[in-house]
PDB file of C-alpha atoms in Angstrom:
ATOM      1  CA  UNK A1246      -2.969 -12.453  10.125  1.00  0.00           C
ATOM      2  CA  UNK A1247      -3.692 -13.347   6.513  1.00  0.00           C
ATOM      3  CA  UNK A1248      -2.706 -10.495   4.192  1.00  0.00           C
ATOM      4  CA  UNK A1249      -3.781  -9.729   0.668  1.00  0.00           C
ATOM      5  CA  UNK A1250      -1.567  -7.260  -1.185  1.00  0.00           C
ATOM      6  CA  UNK A1251      -2.515  -5.140  -4.203  1.00  0.00           C
ATOM      7  CA  UNK A1252       0.260  -3.934  -6.542  1.00  0.00           C
ATOM      8  CA  UNK A1253       0.553  -2.204  -9.893  1.00  0.00           C
ATOM      9  CA  UNK A1254       4.265  -1.923 -10.509  1.00  0.00           C
ATOM     10  CA  UNK A1255       7.636  -2.960  -9.193  1.00  0.00           C
ATOM     11  CA  UNK A1256       6.433  -4.618  -5.981  1.00  0.00           C
ATOM     12  CA  UNK A1257       9.309  -3.510  -3.747  1.00  0.00           C
ATOM     13  CA  UNK A1258       6.935  -2.689  -0.874  1.00  0.00           C
ATOM     14  CA  UNK A1259       5.202  -6.042  -1.401  1.00  0.00           C
ATOM     15  CA  UNK A1260       8.529  -7.848  -1.030  1.00  0.00           C
ATOM     16  CA  UNK A1261       9.416  -5.660   1.954  1.00  0.00           C
ATOM     17  CA  UNK A1262       6.191  -6.710   3.700  1.00  0.00           C
ATOM     18  CA  UNK A1263       7.080 -10.350   3.051  1.00  0.00           C
ATOM     19  CA  UNK A1264      10.527  -9.968   4.651  1.00  0.00           C
ATOM     20  CA  UNK A1265       9.623  -7.511   7.422  1.00  0.00           C
ATOM     21  CA  UNK A1266       6.412  -9.153   8.618  1.00  0.00           C
ATOM     22  CA  UNK A1267       7.219 -12.832   9.152  1.00  0.00           C
ATOM     23  CA  UNK A1268       4.319 -13.219  11.598  1.00  0.00           C
ATOM     24  CA  UNK A1269       1.900 -12.225   8.840  1.00  0.00           C
ATOM     25  CA  UNK A1270       1.223 -14.488   5.940  1.00  0.00           C
ATOM     26  CA  UNK A1271       0.784 -12.887   2.535  1.00  0.00           C
ATOM     27  CA  UNK A1272      -1.647 -15.367   1.072  1.00  0.00           C
ATOM     28  CA  UNK A1273      -2.353 -13.630  -2.267  1.00  0.00           C
ATOM     29  CA  UNK A1274      -1.018 -10.704  -4.285  1.00  0.00           C
ATOM     30  CA  UNK A1275      -3.244  -9.110  -6.905  1.00  0.00           C
ATOM     31  CA  UNK A1276      -1.731  -6.947  -9.625  1.00  0.00           C
ATOM     32  CA  UNK A1277      -3.525  -4.837 -12.213  1.00  0.00           C
ATOM     33  CA  UNK A1278      -0.876  -4.232 -14.871  1.00  0.00           C
ATOM     34  CA  UNK A1279       0.101  -7.208 -17.009  1.00  0.00           C
ATOM     35  CA  UNK A1280       3.780  -6.222 -17.033  1.00  0.00           C
ATOM     36  CA  UNK A1281       3.970  -5.531 -13.290  1.00  0.00           C
ATOM     37  CA  UNK A1282       7.328  -6.634 -11.916  1.00  0.00           C
ATOM     38  CA  UNK A1283       5.501  -7.523  -8.704  1.00  0.00           C
ATOM     39  CA  UNK A1284       4.360 -10.729 -10.453  1.00  0.00           C
ATOM     40  CA  UNK A1285       7.980 -11.883 -10.807  1.00  0.00           C
ATOM     41  CA  UNK A1286       8.614 -11.103  -7.144  1.00  0.00           C
ATOM     42  CA  UNK A1287       5.562 -13.141  -6.138  1.00  0.00           C
ATOM     43  CA  UNK A1288       6.755 -16.083  -8.239  1.00  0.00           C
ATOM     44  CA  UNK A1289      10.243 -15.884  -6.717  1.00  0.00           C
ATOM     45  CA  UNK A1290       8.784 -15.701  -3.176  1.00  0.00           C
ATOM     46  CA  UNK A1291       6.349 -18.543  -3.925  1.00  0.00           C
ATOM     47  CA  UNK A1292       3.328 -16.361  -3.139  1.00  0.00           C
ATOM     48  CA  UNK A1293       0.174 -16.907  -5.208  1.00  0.00           C
ATOM     49  CA  UNK A1294      -0.654 -13.984  -7.472  1.00  0.00           C
ATOM     50  CA  UNK A1295      -3.389 -13.052  -9.878  1.00  0.00           C
ATOM     51  CA  UNK A1296      -3.833 -10.384 -12.536  1.00  0.00           C
ATOM     52  CA  UNK A1297      -7.185  -8.622 -12.263  1.00  0.00           C
ATOM     53  CA  UNK A1298      -8.839  -5.246 -12.712  1.00  0.00           C
ATOM     54  CA  UNK A1299     -12.296  -6.584 -11.884  1.00  0.00           C
ATOM     55  CA  UNK A1300     -13.363  -5.753  -8.345  1.00  0.00           C
ATOM     56  CA  UNK A1301     -15.881  -8.592  -8.130  1.00  0.00           C
ATOM     57  CA  UNK A1302     -13.081 -11.012  -8.977  1.00  0.00           C
ATOM     58  CA  UNK A1303     -10.709  -9.308  -6.519  1.00  0.00           C
ATOM     59  CA  UNK A1304     -13.299  -9.524  -3.727  1.00  0.00           C
ATOM     60  CA  UNK A1305     -13.888 -13.199  -4.536  1.00  0.00           C
ATOM     61  CA  UNK A1306     -10.131 -13.898  -4.485  1.00  0.00           C
ATOM     62  CA  UNK A1307      -9.626 -12.193  -1.140  1.00  0.00           C
ATOM     63  CA  UNK A1308     -12.606 -14.049   0.312  1.00  0.00           C
ATOM     64  CA  UNK A1309     -11.411 -17.388  -1.106  1.00  0.00           C
ATOM     65  CA  UNK A1310      -7.997 -16.830   0.487  1.00  0.00           C
ATOM     66  CA  UNK A1311      -9.684 -15.763   3.762  1.00  0.00           C
ATOM     67  CA  UNK A1312      -7.824 -12.449   3.854  1.00  0.00           C
ATOM     68  CA  UNK A1313      -7.970 -10.558   7.163  1.00  0.00           C
ATOM     69  CA  UNK A1314      -6.426  -7.323   5.857  1.00  0.00           C
ATOM     70  CA  UNK A1315      -5.602  -5.817   2.459  1.00  0.00           C
ATOM     71  CA  UNK A1316      -2.527  -3.697   1.838  1.00  0.00           C
ATOM     72  CA  UNK A1317      -2.491  -1.433  -1.200  1.00  0.00           C
ATOM     73  CA  UNK A1318       1.249  -1.220  -1.858  1.00  0.00           C
ATOM     74  CA  UNK A1319       1.598   0.765  -5.041  1.00  0.00           C
ATOM     75  CA  UNK A1320      -1.896   0.030  -6.382  1.00  0.00           C
ATOM     76  CA  UNK A1321      -2.301   2.787  -8.961  1.00  0.00           C
ATOM     77  CA  UNK A1322      -6.036   2.582  -9.443  1.00  0.00           C
ATOM     78  CA  UNK A1323      -8.922   4.041  -7.477  1.00  0.00           C
ATOM     79  CA  UNK A1324     -11.060   1.368  -5.869  1.00  0.00           C
ATOM     80  CA  UNK A1325     -14.819   1.650  -5.554  1.00  0.00           C
ATOM     81  CA  UNK A1326     -17.113   1.547  -2.517  1.00  0.00           C
ATOM     82  CA  UNK A1327     -17.911  -2.066  -3.437  1.00  0.00           C
ATOM     83  CA  UNK A1328     -14.402  -3.257  -2.508  1.00  0.00           C
ATOM     84  CA  UNK A1329     -14.138  -0.843   0.423  1.00  0.00           C
ATOM     85  CA  UNK A1330     -17.439  -2.064   1.887  1.00  0.00           C
ATOM     86  CA  UNK A1331     -16.481  -5.722   1.401  1.00  0.00           C
ATOM     87  CA  UNK A1332     -13.538  -5.182   3.781  1.00  0.00           C
ATOM     88  CA  UNK A1333     -14.498  -2.224   6.013  1.00  0.00           C
ATOM     89  CA  UNK A1334     -11.583  -0.740   7.977  1.00  0.00           C
ATOM     90  CA  UNK A1335      -9.418  -3.618   6.741  1.00  0.00           C
ATOM     91  CA  UNK A1336      -7.856  -1.956   3.681  1.00  0.00           C
ATOM     92  CA  UNK A1337      -4.805   0.238   4.122  1.00  0.00           C
ATOM     93  CA  UNK A1338      -2.886   2.268   1.572  1.00  0.00           C
ATOM     94  CA  UNK A1339       0.639   3.610   1.376  1.00  0.00           C
ATOM     95  CA  UNK A1340       0.946   7.141  -0.052  1.00  0.00           C
ATOM     96  CA  UNK A1341       4.107   9.208  -0.782  1.00  0.00           C
ATOM     97  CA  UNK A1342       3.166  12.405   1.042  1.00  0.00           C
ATOM     98  CA  UNK A1343       2.293  13.644   4.483  1.00  0.00           C
ATOM     99  CA  UNK A1344      -1.452  13.450   4.099  1.00  0.00           C
ATOM    100  CA  UNK A1345      -3.653  15.410   3.892  1.00  0.00           C
ATOM    101  CA  UNK A1346      -1.186  17.225   1.620  1.00  0.00           C
ATOM    102  CA  UNK A1347      -0.775  16.123  -1.990  1.00  0.00           C
ATOM    103  CA  UNK A1348      -3.410  13.459  -2.429  1.00  0.00           C
ATOM    104  CA  UNK A1349      -3.507  11.439  -5.634  1.00  0.00           C
ATOM    105  CA  UNK A1350      -0.869  11.321  -8.343  1.00  0.00           C
ATOM    106  CA  UNK A1351       2.436  13.229  -8.547  1.00  0.00           C
ATOM    107  CA  UNK A1352       2.678  13.888  -4.806  1.00  0.00           C
ATOM    108  CA  UNK A1353       6.495  13.979  -4.792  1.00  0.00           C
ATOM    109  CA  UNK A1354       6.624  16.375  -7.737  1.00  0.00           C
ATOM    110  CA  UNK A1355       4.025  18.623  -6.100  1.00  0.00           C
ATOM    111  CA  UNK A1356       6.025  18.820  -2.867  1.00  0.00           C
ATOM    112  CA  UNK A1357       9.179  19.844  -4.769  1.00  0.00           C
ATOM    113  CA  UNK A1358       7.362  22.308  -7.030  1.00  0.00           C
ATOM    114  CA  UNK A1359       5.663  23.975  -4.060  1.00  0.00           C
ATOM    115  CA  UNK A1360       8.967  24.587  -2.298  1.00  0.00           C
ATOM    116  CA  UNK A1361       8.242  22.378   0.688  1.00  0.00           C
ATOM    117  CA  UNK A1362      11.070  21.869   3.181  1.00  0.00           C
ATOM    118  CA  UNK A1363       9.925  18.325   3.904  1.00  0.00           C
ATOM    119  CA  UNK A1364       7.520  15.687   2.708  1.00  0.00           C
ATOM    120  CA  UNK A1365       7.201  12.027   3.616  1.00  0.00           C
ATOM    121  CA  UNK A1366       4.874   9.097   3.470  1.00  0.00           C
ATOM    122  CA  UNK A1367       1.635   8.043   5.083  1.00  0.00           C
ATOM    123  CA  UNK A1368      -0.196   4.800   5.687  1.00  0.00           C
ATOM    124  CA  UNK A1369      -3.940   5.305   5.975  1.00  0.00           C
ATOM    125  CA  UNK A1370      -7.221   3.427   6.031  1.00  0.00           C
ATOM    126  CA  UNK A1371      -8.942   3.431   2.668  1.00  0.00           C
ATOM    127  CA  UNK A1372     -12.330   5.083   2.467  1.00  0.00           C
ATOM    128  CA  UNK A1373     -14.371   6.550  -0.375  1.00  0.00           C
ATOM    129  CA  UNK A1374     -12.357   9.793  -0.466  1.00  0.00           C
ATOM    130  CA  UNK A1375      -9.123   9.523  -2.462  1.00  0.00           C
ATOM    131  CA  UNK A1376      -6.269   9.337   0.075  1.00  0.00           C
ATOM    132  CA  UNK A1377      -8.737  10.663   2.640  1.00  0.00           C
ATOM    133  CA  UNK A1378      -8.972   7.874   5.213  1.00  0.00           C
ATOM    134  CA  UNK A1379      -7.726   8.107   8.781  1.00  0.00           C
ATOM    135  CA  UNK A1380      -3.930   8.251   8.923  1.00  0.00           C
ATOM    136  CA  UNK A1381      -2.404   5.299  10.766  1.00  0.00           C
ATOM    137  CA  UNK A1382       1.244   6.332  10.592  1.00  0.00           C
ATOM    138  CA  UNK A1383       3.478   8.921   8.902  1.00  0.00           C
ATOM    139  CA  UNK A1384       7.177   9.505   8.477  1.00  0.00           C
ATOM    140  CA  UNK A1385       8.837  12.765   7.498  1.00  0.00           C
ATOM    141  CA  UNK A1386      11.555  13.160   4.836  1.00  0.00           C
ATOM    142  CA  UNK A1387      13.504  16.413   4.357  1.00  0.00           C
ATOM    143  CA  UNK A1388      13.637  17.845   0.845  1.00  0.00           C
ATOM    144  CA  UNK A1389      17.249  18.655   0.109  1.00  0.00           C
ATOM    145  CA  UNK A1390      18.201  21.493  -2.274  1.00  0.00           C
ATOM    146  CA  UNK A1391      19.726  19.015  -4.728  1.00  0.00           C
ATOM    147  CA  UNK A1392      16.761  16.605  -4.648  1.00  0.00           C
ATOM    148  CA  UNK A1393      15.117  15.523  -7.874  1.00  0.00           C
ATOM    149  CA  UNK A1394      11.836  13.654  -8.136  1.00  0.00           C
ATOM    150  CA  UNK A1395      13.847  10.443  -8.486  1.00  0.00           C
ATOM    151  CA  UNK A1396      16.151  11.028  -5.482  1.00  0.00           C
ATOM    152  CA  UNK A1397      13.318  12.204  -3.250  1.00  0.00           C
ATOM    153  CA  UNK A1398      11.165   9.247  -4.286  1.00  0.00           C
ATOM    154  CA  UNK A1399      13.996   6.892  -3.243  1.00  0.00           C
ATOM    155  CA  UNK A1400      14.323   8.665   0.130  1.00  0.00           C
ATOM    156  CA  UNK A1401      10.569   8.351   0.676  1.00  0.00           C
ATOM    157  CA  UNK A1402      10.651   4.668  -0.289  1.00  0.00           C
ATOM    158  CA  UNK A1403      13.248   3.999   2.410  1.00  0.00           C
ATOM    159  CA  UNK A1404      10.825   5.463   4.968  1.00  0.00           C
ATOM    160  CA  UNK A1405       7.945   3.460   3.455  1.00  0.00           C
ATOM    161  CA  UNK A1406       9.886   0.247   4.080  1.00  0.00           C
ATOM    162  CA  UNK A1407       9.982   1.129   7.780  1.00  0.00           C
ATOM    163  CA  UNK A1408       6.466   2.416   8.404  1.00  0.00           C
ATOM    164  CA  UNK A1409       4.391  -0.017   6.332  1.00  0.00           C
ATOM    165  CA  UNK A1410       5.267  -3.086   8.466  1.00  0.00           C
ATOM    166  CA  UNK A1411       4.732  -1.009  11.625  1.00  0.00           C
ATOM    167  CA  UNK A1412       1.332   0.145  10.355  1.00  0.00           C
ATOM    168  CA  UNK A1413       0.358  -3.443   9.520  1.00  0.00           C
ATOM    169  CA  UNK A1414       1.226  -4.466  13.080  1.00  0.00           C
ATOM    170  CA  UNK A1415      -0.813  -1.532  14.441  1.00  0.00           C
ATOM    171  CA  UNK A1416      -3.879  -2.532  12.408  1.00  0.00           C
ATOM    172  CA  UNK A1417      -3.408  -6.165  13.437  1.00  0.00           C
ATOM    173  CA  UNK A1418      -3.579  -5.103  17.085  1.00  0.00           C
ATOM    174  CA  UNK A1419      -6.748  -3.071  16.442  1.00  0.00           C
ATOM    175  CA  UNK A1420      -8.372  -5.977  14.603  1.00  0.00           C
ATOM    176  CA  UNK A1421      -7.411  -8.388  17.404  1.00  0.00           C
ATOM    177  CA  UNK A1422      -9.053  -6.117  19.978  1.00  0.00           C
ATOM    178  CA  UNK A1423     -12.237  -5.875  17.899  1.00  0.00           C
ATOM    179  CA  UNK A1424     -12.480  -9.653  17.586  1.00  0.00           C
ATOM    180  CA  UNK A1425     -11.957 -10.367  21.297  1.00  0.00           C
TER     181      UNK A1425
END
């Protein structure tokens, strides 16, 4: 399975995929913020990376690297139908809430502010509705009375590290069945 990963920031989930999914080959990582720490991680892991905000260029890169699946791991930009349609049912996204609750930005803050007892993370297929694609996998995280946005975000990230590789394996199995 040839993976393309899209990042905007730190790249911790990108590195987690690299370590947790040895059967899958991350062949390219695209980042859309020039100061993204994910670039340094890619260099250290000897994984090709490219800065781009242009979807035509991103599509061309993923095609040139013969990507089977795309993982949006902290990609903080809405993609258009052009990219979605270029890789139908082959783009997945990681989101810090139990979808369909708290789509978009500030999901952790919204869960705290609304007095939720728990939140979590979801991996879902990307479609044209923001955080609206079919959920592949979710994991619940309790919200403790002393939690802050920072502490709850860290707790959610620990769950993300577990479910994202599992979701990738699930999609791989689905794609293998479709091909055979």
